[in-house]
Amino acid sequence: MKIIESRSELQGWSDRQRAEGHRIALVPTMGALHAGHLSLVKTARERTDRVIVSIFVNPTQFNDPSDFEGYPRVMDDDLAACREAGVDVVWAPAAEELYPQGAASSATWVDVEGLTDPLCGSNRPGHFRGVTTIVTKLFLAARPHVAVFGEKDFQQLAVIRRMTVDLGFGIEIAGGQTVREHDGLALSSRNVRLGRNARRQALVISRSLALAESMVAQGERSHAAILEVVRKQLDEATQASIDYADLRDPESLLPAPESLDGPVLLAIALQFEPDNTDNTDNTDESANVGAAVRLIDNRILNPKE
């Protein structure tokens, strides 16, 4: 496995692989890799014969500076995981490689309109602008044939697909299924920051998704009725506030009709407040246990199945 830090070196490597007839996949990450990321690597390997994993904690997609500072950084562990997964190149650039004038002084942005307005975009101004800008920079450096993103970040996946088409990148955007812990919680690098009580309460997210799916399977078609039950379930997480719980069209992300007549996206985000008094068994000093943690999850509900 090759570890590359400079953009020019990565571009040269990719050009050589292309000249030799290889297909390249890029798996963009911010590190703190878990089984969900490694499943994306597996998807990438199945579609191509060269895999790049980028590791870069992108400052421009964080609204809260403390969230950026507290994001887990465990490069040695990440490199070991990539090596074991058969990754060909880990690209771990310094911020100066991607923001030569500094992130705060950047004057050029990639902004996707419409799809970025609801859900995560409603309470995180500038978040998706940071995401689409950094992904554009990653694409230009890695020059992949395929890029793999997790379906847990459903809105991000939709936004990147639209950006890729609009800018004519000619890159296949593949989605990787959400990987869950044994009790149903969607894997996230932020999970390690949950205290014991918050970790237990976070299970209301997957329970709410399953409950909505069960309601639809039993014939419920009312948008309002489904969300009422989902929100009541989410309210059981007393350490969290509901950022959003919404039913949306899976392609346009516009609000789903009042009477569901086709596949809809149920998207949920909970914000767990800091709780430094919460006891925990986590001894990882990089985890920043007790900090505010925002968790998202989703499920496609299909009334016609």
PDB file of C-alpha atoms in Angstrom:
ATOM      1  CA  MET A   1       0.000   0.000   0.000  1.00  0.00           C
ATOM      2  CA  LYS A   2       1.275   3.421  -0.988  1.00  0.00           C
ATOM      3  CA  ILE A   3       0.775   6.491   1.204  1.00  0.00           C
ATOM      4  CA  ILE A   4       0.650   9.776  -0.699  1.00  0.00           C
ATOM      5  CA  GLU A   5       0.418  13.280   0.715  1.00  0.00           C
ATOM      6  CA  SER A   6       0.827  15.592  -2.283  1.00  0.00           C
ATOM      7  CA  ARG A   7      -1.822  16.262  -4.901  1.00  0.00           C
ATOM      8  CA  SER A   8       0.662  16.200  -7.773  1.00  0.00           C
ATOM      9  CA  GLU A   9       2.008  12.794  -6.747  1.00  0.00           C
ATOM     10  CA  LEU A  10      -1.509  11.369  -6.607  1.00  0.00           C
ATOM     11  CA  GLN A  11      -2.339  12.795 -10.029  1.00  0.00           C
ATOM     12  CA  GLY A  12       0.808  11.225 -11.451  1.00  0.00           C
ATOM     13  CA  TRP A  13      -0.018   7.847  -9.909  1.00  0.00           C
ATOM     14  CA  SER A  14      -3.567   7.946 -11.278  1.00  0.00           C
ATOM     15  CA  ASP A  15      -2.362   8.929 -14.734  1.00  0.00           C
ATOM     16  CA  ARG A  16       0.017   5.959 -14.798  1.00  0.00           C
ATOM     17  CA  GLN A  17      -2.719   3.552 -13.699  1.00  0.00           C
ATOM     18  CA  ARG A  18      -5.048   4.840 -16.398  1.00  0.00           C
ATOM     19  CA  ALA A  19      -2.319   4.562 -19.033  1.00  0.00           C
ATOM     20  CA  GLU A  20      -1.868   0.912 -18.055  1.00  0.00           C
ATOM     21  CA  GLY A  21      -5.583   0.253 -18.508  1.00  0.00           C
ATOM     22  CA  HIS A  22      -6.573   0.070 -14.842  1.00  0.00           C
ATOM     23  CA  ARG A  23      -9.873   1.317 -13.440  1.00  0.00           C
ATOM     24  CA  ILE A  24      -9.631   3.475 -10.334  1.00  0.00           C
ATOM     25  CA  ALA A  25     -12.093   3.876  -7.477  1.00  0.00           C
ATOM     26  CA  LEU A  26     -12.012   6.621  -4.874  1.00  0.00           C
ATOM     27  CA  VAL A  27     -13.471   6.235  -1.385  1.00  0.00           C
ATOM     28  CA  PRO A  28     -13.481   9.699   0.234  1.00  0.00           C
ATOM     29  CA  THR A  29     -13.359   9.642   4.055  1.00  0.00           C
ATOM     30  CA  MET A  30     -12.515  11.850   6.990  1.00  0.00           C
ATOM     31  CA  GLY A  31     -10.760   8.994   8.742  1.00  0.00           C
ATOM     32  CA  ALA A  32     -11.742   7.258  11.992  1.00  0.00           C
ATOM     33  CA  LEU A  33     -12.529   4.308   9.762  1.00  0.00           C
ATOM     34  CA  HIS A  34     -15.008   1.649  10.831  1.00  0.00           C
ATOM     35  CA  ALA A  35     -16.704  -1.342   9.218  1.00  0.00           C
ATOM     36  CA  GLY A  36     -18.992   0.960   7.253  1.00  0.00           C
ATOM     37  CA  HIS A  37     -16.038   2.597   5.516  1.00  0.00           C
ATOM     38  CA  LEU A  38     -14.447  -0.776   4.878  1.00  0.00           C
ATOM     39  CA  SER A  39     -17.645  -1.985   3.225  1.00  0.00           C
ATOM     40  CA  LEU A  40     -17.277   0.962   0.824  1.00  0.00           C
ATOM     41  CA  VAL A  41     -13.730  -0.191   0.103  1.00  0.00           C
ATOM     42  CA  LYS A  42     -15.119  -3.652  -0.653  1.00  0.00           C
ATOM     43  CA  THR A  43     -17.649  -2.134  -3.061  1.00  0.00           C
ATOM     44  CA  ALA A  44     -14.862  -0.154  -4.706  1.00  0.00           C
ATOM     45  CA  ARG A  45     -12.719  -3.264  -5.077  1.00  0.00           C
ATOM     46  CA  GLU A  46     -15.597  -5.155  -6.693  1.00  0.00           C
ATOM     47  CA  ARG A  47     -16.026  -2.436  -9.329  1.00  0.00           C
ATOM     48  CA  THR A  48     -12.398  -1.592 -10.110  1.00  0.00           C
ATOM     49  CA  ASP A  49      -8.877  -2.936  -9.759  1.00  0.00           C
ATOM     50  CA  ARG A  50      -7.266   0.088  -8.095  1.00  0.00           C
ATOM     51  CA  VAL A  51      -8.634   1.680  -4.905  1.00  0.00           C
ATOM     52  CA  ILE A  52      -7.743   5.043  -3.387  1.00  0.00           C
ATOM     53  CA  VAL A  53      -8.942   5.983   0.095  1.00  0.00           C
ATOM     54  CA  SER A  54      -8.634   9.666   0.910  1.00  0.00           C
ATOM     55  CA  ILE A  55      -8.369  10.711   4.554  1.00  0.00           C
ATOM     56  CA  PHE A  56      -8.950  14.390   5.182  1.00  0.00           C
ATOM     57  CA  VAL A  57     -10.991  16.098   7.898  1.00  0.00           C
ATOM     58  CA  ASN A  58     -12.454  18.908   5.828  1.00  0.00           C
ATOM     59  CA  PRO A  59     -12.851  22.113   7.852  1.00  0.00           C
ATOM     60  CA  THR A  60     -15.267  23.816   5.455  1.00  0.00           C
ATOM     61  CA  GLN A  61     -18.108  21.350   6.026  1.00  0.00           C
ATOM     62  CA  PHE A  62     -18.221  21.859   9.793  1.00  0.00           C
ATOM     63  CA  ASN A  63     -20.567  24.505  11.181  1.00  0.00           C
ATOM     64  CA  ASP A  64     -19.381  24.050  14.754  1.00  0.00           C
ATOM     65  CA  PRO A  65     -15.633  24.581  15.343  1.00  0.00           C
ATOM     66  CA  SER A  66     -15.776  22.300  18.395  1.00  0.00           C
ATOM     67  CA  ASP A  67     -17.185  19.513  16.222  1.00  0.00           C
ATOM     68  CA  PHE A  68     -14.246  19.921  13.845  1.00  0.00           C
ATOM     69  CA  GLU A  69     -11.711  19.976  16.667  1.00  0.00           C
ATOM     70  CA  GLY A  70     -13.317  16.988  18.376  1.00  0.00           C
ATOM     71  CA  TYR A  71     -13.602  14.830  15.272  1.00  0.00           C
ATOM     72  CA  PRO A  72     -11.621  11.609  15.910  1.00  0.00           C
ATOM     73  CA  ARG A  73      -8.191  11.486  14.282  1.00  0.00           C
ATOM     74  CA  VAL A  74      -6.532   8.054  14.422  1.00  0.00           C
ATOM     75  CA  MET A  75      -4.284   7.910  11.373  1.00  0.00           C
ATOM     76  CA  ASP A  76      -2.208   4.905  12.461  1.00  0.00           C
ATOM     77  CA  ASP A  77      -5.346   2.826  12.987  1.00  0.00           C
ATOM     78  CA  ASP A  78      -6.789   4.027   9.683  1.00  0.00           C
ATOM     79  CA  LEU A  79      -3.659   3.066   7.766  1.00  0.00           C
ATOM     80  CA  ALA A  80      -3.666  -0.391   9.342  1.00  0.00           C
ATOM     81  CA  ALA A  81      -7.325  -0.882   8.405  1.00  0.00           C
ATOM     82  CA  CYS A  82      -6.696   0.221   4.819  1.00  0.00           C
ATOM     83  CA  ARG A  83      -3.700  -2.054   4.504  1.00  0.00           C
ATOM     84  CA  GLU A  84      -5.716  -5.030   5.725  1.00  0.00           C
ATOM     85  CA  ALA A  85      -8.572  -4.160   3.345  1.00  0.00           C
ATOM     86  CA  GLY A  86      -6.279  -4.228   0.319  1.00  0.00           C
ATOM     87  CA  VAL A  87      -6.314  -0.506  -0.454  1.00  0.00           C
ATOM     88  CA  ASP A  88      -3.760   0.490  -3.093  1.00  0.00           C
ATOM     89  CA  VAL A  89      -3.266   4.127  -2.109  1.00  0.00           C
ATOM     90  CA  VAL A  90      -4.120   6.181   0.949  1.00  0.00           C
ATOM     91  CA  TRP A  91      -4.135   9.854   0.116  1.00  0.00           C
ATOM     92  CA  ALA A  92      -3.699  11.849   3.330  1.00  0.00           C
ATOM     93  CA  PRO A  93      -3.079  15.445   2.269  1.00  0.00           C
ATOM     94  CA  ALA A  94      -2.350  18.348   4.558  1.00  0.00           C
ATOM     95  CA  ALA A  95      -4.877  21.182   4.474  1.00  0.00           C
ATOM     96  CA  GLU A  96      -2.459  23.302   2.423  1.00  0.00           C
ATOM     97  CA  GLU A  97      -2.658  20.797  -0.441  1.00  0.00           C
ATOM     98  CA  LEU A  98      -6.400  21.336  -0.807  1.00  0.00           C
ATOM     99  CA  TYR A  99      -6.728  24.929   0.396  1.00  0.00           C
ATOM    100  CA  PRO A 100      -3.499  26.634  -0.723  1.00  0.00           C
ATOM    101  CA  GLN A 101      -4.666  30.035   0.555  1.00  0.00           C
ATOM    102  CA  GLY A 102      -6.176  28.558   3.701  1.00  0.00           C
ATOM    103  CA  ALA A 103      -9.710  27.259   4.089  1.00  0.00           C
ATOM    104  CA  ALA A 104     -10.936  30.496   5.668  1.00  0.00           C
ATOM    105  CA  SER A 105      -9.610  32.519   2.723  1.00  0.00           C
ATOM    106  CA  SER A 106     -10.966  30.289  -0.037  1.00  0.00           C
ATOM    107  CA  ALA A 107     -12.842  32.320  -2.666  1.00  0.00           C
ATOM    108  CA  THR A 108     -13.951  29.529  -5.008  1.00  0.00           C
ATOM    109  CA  TRP A 109     -16.794  27.173  -4.138  1.00  0.00           C
ATOM    110  CA  VAL A 110     -18.981  24.537  -5.764  1.00  0.00           C
ATOM    111  CA  ASP A 111     -22.613  24.984  -4.753  1.00  0.00           C
ATOM    112  CA  VAL A 112     -25.502  22.671  -5.688  1.00  0.00           C
ATOM    113  CA  GLU A 113     -28.836  24.454  -5.381  1.00  0.00           C
ATOM    114  CA  GLY A 114     -32.147  22.941  -4.346  1.00  0.00           C
ATOM    115  CA  LEU A 115     -31.069  19.532  -3.099  1.00  0.00           C
ATOM    116  CA  THR A 116     -28.959  21.153  -0.391  1.00  0.00           C
ATOM    117  CA  ASP A 117     -31.786  23.235   1.108  1.00  0.00           C
ATOM    118  CA  PRO A 118     -33.822  20.735   3.201  1.00  0.00           C
ATOM    119  CA  LEU A 119     -32.837  18.241   5.901  1.00  0.00           C
ATOM    120  CA  CYS A 120     -29.161  18.685   6.837  1.00  0.00           C
ATOM    121  CA  GLY A 121     -28.987  21.868   4.779  1.00  0.00           C
ATOM    122  CA  SER A 122     -31.702  23.626   6.763  1.00  0.00           C
ATOM    123  CA  ASN A 123     -29.724  23.794  10.011  1.00  0.00           C
ATOM    124  CA  ARG A 124     -26.179  23.604   8.693  1.00  0.00           C
ATOM    125  CA  PRO A 125     -25.624  26.610   6.411  1.00  0.00           C
ATOM    126  CA  GLY A 126     -22.629  26.152   4.152  1.00  0.00           C
ATOM    127  CA  HIS A 127     -22.197  22.480   5.035  1.00  0.00           C
ATOM    128  CA  PHE A 128     -22.952  21.087   1.597  1.00  0.00           C
ATOM    129  CA  ARG A 129     -20.993  23.849  -0.104  1.00  0.00           C
ATOM    130  CA  GLY A 130     -17.999  22.599   1.849  1.00  0.00           C
ATOM    131  CA  VAL A 131     -18.767  18.997   0.907  1.00  0.00           C
ATOM    132  CA  THR A 132     -19.214  19.593  -2.818  1.00  0.00           C
ATOM    133  CA  THR A 133     -16.164  21.828  -2.998  1.00  0.00           C
ATOM    134  CA  ILE A 134     -13.873  19.313  -1.304  1.00  0.00           C
ATOM    135  CA  VAL A 135     -15.266  16.392  -3.304  1.00  0.00           C
ATOM    136  CA  THR A 136     -14.585  18.341  -6.500  1.00  0.00           C
ATOM    137  CA  LYS A 137     -10.990  18.845  -5.374  1.00  0.00           C
ATOM    138  CA  LEU A 138     -10.691  15.128  -4.558  1.00  0.00           C
ATOM    139  CA  PHE A 139     -12.078  14.165  -7.965  1.00  0.00           C
ATOM    140  CA  LEU A 140      -9.646  16.468  -9.779  1.00  0.00           C
ATOM    141  CA  ALA A 141      -6.690  15.012  -7.904  1.00  0.00           C
ATOM    142  CA  ALA A 142      -7.608  11.314  -7.872  1.00  0.00           C
ATOM    143  CA  ARG A 143      -9.175  11.167 -11.352  1.00  0.00           C
ATOM    144  CA  PRO A 144     -11.259   8.083 -10.529  1.00  0.00           C
ATOM    145  CA  HIS A 145     -13.598   6.115 -12.748  1.00  0.00           C
ATOM    146  CA  VAL A 146     -15.817   5.334  -9.741  1.00  0.00           C
ATOM    147  CA  ALA A 147     -16.390   7.079  -6.406  1.00  0.00           C
ATOM    148  CA  VAL A 148     -18.137   5.317  -3.529  1.00  0.00           C
ATOM    149  CA  PHE A 149     -20.205   7.055  -0.837  1.00  0.00           C
ATOM    150  CA  GLY A 150     -22.338   5.649   1.964  1.00  0.00           C
ATOM    151  CA  GLU A 151     -26.123   5.603   1.723  1.00  0.00           C
ATOM    152  CA  LYS A 152     -26.367   6.596   5.401  1.00  0.00           C
ATOM    153  CA  ASP A 153     -25.561  10.104   4.174  1.00  0.00           C
ATOM    154  CA  PHE A 154     -28.435   9.915   1.691  1.00  0.00           C
ATOM    155  CA  GLN A 155     -28.708  13.629   1.001  1.00  0.00           C
ATOM    156  CA  GLN A 156     -24.961  13.940   0.477  1.00  0.00           C
ATOM    157  CA  LEU A 157     -25.079  11.061  -2.001  1.00  0.00           C
ATOM    158  CA  ALA A 158     -27.928  12.727  -3.928  1.00  0.00           C
ATOM    159  CA  VAL A 159     -26.106  16.062  -3.986  1.00  0.00           C
ATOM    160  CA  ILE A 160     -22.849  14.544  -5.222  1.00  0.00           C
ATOM    161  CA  ARG A 161     -24.638  12.582  -7.931  1.00  0.00           C
ATOM    162  CA  ARG A 162     -26.264  15.769  -9.186  1.00  0.00           C
ATOM    163  CA  MET A 163     -23.000  17.714  -9.034  1.00  0.00           C
ATOM    164  CA  THR A 164     -21.178  14.969 -10.933  1.00  0.00           C
ATOM    165  CA  VAL A 165     -23.746  15.064 -13.737  1.00  0.00           C
ATOM    166  CA  ASP A 166     -23.951  18.856 -13.892  1.00  0.00           C
ATOM    167  CA  LEU A 167     -20.168  19.305 -14.046  1.00  0.00           C
ATOM    168  CA  GLY A 168     -19.663  16.451 -16.515  1.00  0.00           C
ATOM    169  CA  PHE A 169     -17.090  14.594 -14.449  1.00  0.00           C
ATOM    170  CA  GLY A 170     -17.869  11.275 -16.139  1.00  0.00           C
ATOM    171  CA  ILE A 171     -17.454   9.476 -12.806  1.00  0.00           C
ATOM    172  CA  GLU A 172     -19.764   6.679 -11.693  1.00  0.00           C
ATOM    173  CA  ILE A 173     -21.134   7.434  -8.225  1.00  0.00           C
ATOM    174  CA  ALA A 174     -21.831   4.223  -6.319  1.00  0.00           C
ATOM    175  CA  GLY A 175     -23.764   4.015  -3.064  1.00  0.00           C
ATOM    176  CA  GLY A 176     -22.795   1.612  -0.300  1.00  0.00           C
ATOM    177  CA  GLN A 177     -25.433   0.171   2.015  1.00  0.00           C
ATOM    178  CA  THR A 178     -25.572   1.375   5.608  1.00  0.00           C
ATOM    179  CA  VAL A 179     -23.684  -0.904   7.993  1.00  0.00           C
ATOM    180  CA  ARG A 180     -25.065  -1.226  11.508  1.00  0.00           C
ATOM    181  CA  GLU A 181     -23.821  -2.238  14.914  1.00  0.00           C
ATOM    182  CA  HIS A 182     -25.211  -5.395  16.489  1.00  0.00           C
ATOM    183  CA  ASP A 183     -28.119  -3.490  18.041  1.00  0.00           C
ATOM    184  CA  GLY A 184     -29.100  -1.588  14.903  1.00  0.00           C
ATOM    185  CA  LEU A 185     -27.329   1.751  15.392  1.00  0.00           C
ATOM    186  CA  ALA A 186     -25.879   2.944  12.093  1.00  0.00           C
ATOM    187  CA  LEU A 187     -22.094   2.942  12.194  1.00  0.00           C
ATOM    188  CA  SER A 188     -20.621   6.417  12.458  1.00  0.00           C
ATOM    189  CA  SER A 189     -17.248   7.797  13.451  1.00  0.00           C
ATOM    190  CA  ARG A 190     -19.153   9.947  15.944  1.00  0.00           C
ATOM    191  CA  ASN A 191     -20.618   6.982  17.846  1.00  0.00           C
ATOM    192  CA  VAL A 192     -17.510   6.724  20.032  1.00  0.00           C
ATOM    193  CA  ARG A 193     -18.270  10.207  21.370  1.00  0.00           C
ATOM    194  CA  LEU A 194     -21.602   9.130  22.845  1.00  0.00           C
ATOM    195  CA  GLY A 195     -21.722   8.618  26.584  1.00  0.00           C
ATOM    196  CA  ARG A 196     -23.303   5.436  27.893  1.00  0.00           C
ATOM    197  CA  ASN A 197     -26.794   6.902  28.337  1.00  0.00           C
ATOM    198  CA  ALA A 198     -26.754   8.694  24.994  1.00  0.00           C
ATOM    199  CA  ARG A 199     -25.508   5.539  23.271  1.00  0.00           C
ATOM    200  CA  ARG A 200     -28.449   3.608  24.663  1.00  0.00           C
ATOM    201  CA  GLN A 201     -30.937   6.319  23.743  1.00  0.00           C
ATOM    202  CA  ALA A 202     -29.564   6.565  20.196  1.00  0.00           C
ATOM    203  CA  LEU A 203     -31.267   3.267  19.420  1.00  0.00           C
ATOM    204  CA  VAL A 204     -34.557   5.154  19.092  1.00  0.00           C
ATOM    205  CA  ILE A 205     -33.394   6.145  15.610  1.00  0.00           C
ATOM    206  CA  SER A 206     -33.264   2.639  14.157  1.00  0.00           C
ATOM    207  CA  ARG A 207     -36.394   1.687  16.116  1.00  0.00           C
ATOM    208  CA  SER A 208     -38.250   4.634  14.590  1.00  0.00           C
ATOM    209  CA  LEU A 209     -37.197   3.636  11.088  1.00  0.00           C
ATOM    210  CA  ALA A 210     -38.341   0.070  11.671  1.00  0.00           C
ATOM    211  CA  LEU A 211     -41.632   1.247  13.161  1.00  0.00           C
ATOM    212  CA  ALA A 212     -42.387   3.431  10.144  1.00  0.00           C
ATOM    213  CA  GLU A 213     -41.514   0.579   7.808  1.00  0.00           C
ATOM    214  CA  SER A 214     -43.884  -1.695   9.717  1.00  0.00           C
ATOM    215  CA  MET A 215     -46.687   0.890   9.534  1.00  0.00           C
ATOM    216  CA  VAL A 216     -46.326   1.173   5.766  1.00  0.00           C
ATOM    217  CA  ALA A 217     -46.209  -2.615   5.391  1.00  0.00           C
ATOM    218  CA  GLN A 218     -49.490  -2.817   7.314  1.00  0.00           C
ATOM    219  CA  GLY A 219     -51.168  -0.346   4.971  1.00  0.00           C
ATOM    220  CA  GLU A 220     -50.619   3.072   6.552  1.00  0.00           C
ATOM    221  CA  ARG A 221     -50.302   5.734   3.846  1.00  0.00           C
ATOM    222  CA  SER A 222     -50.773   8.959   5.798  1.00  0.00           C
ATOM    223  CA  HIS A 223     -47.694  11.177   5.796  1.00  0.00           C
ATOM    224  CA  ALA A 224     -48.833  12.931   8.975  1.00  0.00           C
ATOM    225  CA  ALA A 225     -49.731   9.734  10.833  1.00  0.00           C
ATOM    226  CA  ILE A 226     -46.361   8.135  10.140  1.00  0.00           C
ATOM    227  CA  LEU A 227     -44.397  11.194  11.247  1.00  0.00           C
ATOM    228  CA  GLU A 228     -46.507  11.573  14.384  1.00  0.00           C
ATOM    229  CA  VAL A 229     -45.599   8.045  15.489  1.00  0.00           C
ATOM    230  CA  VAL A 230     -41.945   8.471  14.500  1.00  0.00           C
ATOM    231  CA  ARG A 231     -41.586  11.725  16.434  1.00  0.00           C
ATOM    232  CA  LYS A 232     -43.255  10.234  19.490  1.00  0.00           C
ATOM    233  CA  GLN A 233     -40.732   7.392  19.388  1.00  0.00           C
ATOM    234  CA  LEU A 234     -37.808   9.799  18.951  1.00  0.00           C
ATOM    235  CA  ASP A 235     -38.975  11.869  21.916  1.00  0.00           C
ATOM    236  CA  GLU A 236     -38.013   8.932  24.130  1.00  0.00           C
ATOM    237  CA  ALA A 237     -34.386  10.027  23.685  1.00  0.00           C
ATOM    238  CA  THR A 238     -34.465  12.560  26.509  1.00  0.00           C
ATOM    239  CA  GLN A 239     -30.820  13.583  25.996  1.00  0.00           C
ATOM    240  CA  ALA A 240     -31.447  14.512  22.373  1.00  0.00           C
ATOM    241  CA  SER A 241     -33.419  17.013  20.352  1.00  0.00           C
ATOM    242  CA  ILE A 242     -34.931  16.247  16.968  1.00  0.00           C
ATOM    243  CA  ASP A 243     -33.070  18.106  14.248  1.00  0.00           C
ATOM    244  CA  TYR A 244     -35.449  16.681  11.673  1.00  0.00           C
ATOM    245  CA  ALA A 245     -37.698  13.707  11.014  1.00  0.00           C
ATOM    246  CA  ASP A 246     -39.126  14.018   7.553  1.00  0.00           C
ATOM    247  CA  LEU A 247     -40.593  12.145   4.602  1.00  0.00           C
ATOM    248  CA  ARG A 248     -39.123  13.182   1.260  1.00  0.00           C
ATOM    249  CA  ASP A 249     -39.089  12.170  -2.374  1.00  0.00           C
ATOM    250  CA  PRO A 250     -35.908  10.055  -2.750  1.00  0.00           C
ATOM    251  CA  GLU A 251     -34.807  11.832  -5.936  1.00  0.00           C
ATOM    252  CA  SER A 252     -35.861  15.467  -5.607  1.00  0.00           C
ATOM    253  CA  LEU A 253     -35.867  15.568  -1.777  1.00  0.00           C
ATOM    254  CA  LEU A 254     -39.095  17.562  -2.003  1.00  0.00           C
ATOM    255  CA  PRO A 255     -41.730  16.812   0.663  1.00  0.00           C
ATOM    256  CA  ALA A 256     -43.535  13.528   0.132  1.00  0.00           C
ATOM    257  CA  PRO A 257     -47.273  13.756  -0.652  1.00  0.00           C
ATOM    258  CA  GLU A 258     -49.780  13.573   2.185  1.00  0.00           C
ATOM    259  CA  SER A 259     -50.923  10.175   0.912  1.00  0.00           C
ATOM    260  CA  LEU A 260     -47.918   8.024   0.080  1.00  0.00           C
ATOM    261  CA  ASP A 261     -48.168   6.376  -3.325  1.00  0.00           C
ATOM    262  CA  GLY A 262     -44.586   5.383  -4.064  1.00  0.00           C
ATOM    263  CA  PRO A 263     -41.138   5.066  -2.490  1.00  0.00           C
ATOM    264  CA  VAL A 264     -40.350   7.780   0.062  1.00  0.00           C
ATOM    265  CA  LEU A 265     -37.286   8.611   2.104  1.00  0.00           C
ATOM    266  CA  LEU A 266     -37.673   8.739   5.870  1.00  0.00           C
ATOM    267  CA  ALA A 267     -34.727  10.811   7.082  1.00  0.00           C
ATOM    268  CA  ILE A 268     -33.893  11.413  10.742  1.00  0.00           C
ATOM    269  CA  ALA A 269     -31.309  13.530  12.547  1.00  0.00           C
ATOM    270  CA  LEU A 270     -30.923  13.724  16.326  1.00  0.00           C
ATOM    271  CA  GLN A 271     -28.673  16.120  18.209  1.00  0.00           C
ATOM    272  CA  PHE A 272     -27.349  14.745  21.498  1.00  0.00           C
ATOM    273  CA  GLU A 273     -26.339  17.479  23.896  1.00  0.00           C
ATOM    274  CA  PRO A 274     -23.014  17.453  25.775  1.00  0.00           C
ATOM    275  CA  ASP A 275     -23.082  15.440  28.989  1.00  0.00           C
ATOM    276  CA  ASN A 276     -19.734  15.375  30.735  1.00  0.00           C
ATOM    277  CA  THR A 277     -21.272  13.695  33.765  1.00  0.00           C
ATOM    278  CA  ASP A 278     -22.258  10.606  31.797  1.00  0.00           C
ATOM    279  CA  ASN A 279     -20.253   7.535  32.809  1.00  0.00           C
ATOM    280  CA  THR A 280     -18.728   5.577  29.963  1.00  0.00           C
ATOM    281  CA  ASP A 281     -16.564   2.552  29.389  1.00  0.00           C
ATOM    282  CA  ASN A 282     -14.798   4.237  26.459  1.00  0.00           C
ATOM    283  CA  THR A 283     -11.165   4.952  27.346  1.00  0.00           C
ATOM    284  CA  ASP A 284     -10.123   6.247  23.905  1.00  0.00           C
ATOM    285  CA  GLU A 285      -8.724   9.723  24.584  1.00  0.00           C
ATOM    286  CA  SER A 286      -9.390  10.769  20.978  1.00  0.00           C
ATOM    287  CA  ALA A 287     -13.098  10.039  21.299  1.00  0.00           C
ATOM    288  CA  ASN A 288     -14.030  13.276  23.139  1.00  0.00           C
ATOM    289  CA  VAL A 289     -16.787  11.418  24.983  1.00  0.00           C
ATOM    290  CA  GLY A 290     -19.544  13.632  26.326  1.00  0.00           C
ATOM    291  CA  ALA A 291     -19.381  16.218  23.527  1.00  0.00           C
ATOM    292  CA  ALA A 292     -22.404  17.154  21.446  1.00  0.00           C
ATOM    293  CA  VAL A 293     -23.062  14.482  18.835  1.00  0.00           C
ATOM    294  CA  ARG A 294     -25.336  14.664  15.807  1.00  0.00           C
ATOM    295  CA  LEU A 295     -26.498  11.344  14.352  1.00  0.00           C
ATOM    296  CA  ILE A 296     -28.352  10.757  11.085  1.00  0.00           C
ATOM    297  CA  ASP A 297     -30.036   7.740   9.542  1.00  0.00           C
ATOM    298  CA  ASN A 298     -32.641   6.979   6.908  1.00  0.00           C
ATOM    299  CA  ARG A 299     -34.712   4.321   5.239  1.00  0.00           C
ATOM    300  CA  ILE A 300     -36.626   4.027   1.979  1.00  0.00           C
ATOM    301  CA  LEU A 301     -40.275   3.167   2.624  1.00  0.00           C
ATOM    302  CA  ASN A 302     -42.116   1.592  -0.289  1.00  0.00           C
ATOM    303  CA  PRO A 303     -45.906   1.356   0.036  1.00  0.00           C
ATOM    304  CA  LYS A 304     -46.142  -0.802  -3.097  1.00  0.00           C
ATOM    305  CA  GLU A 305     -43.942  -3.619  -1.857  1.00  0.00           C
TER     306      GLU A 305
END
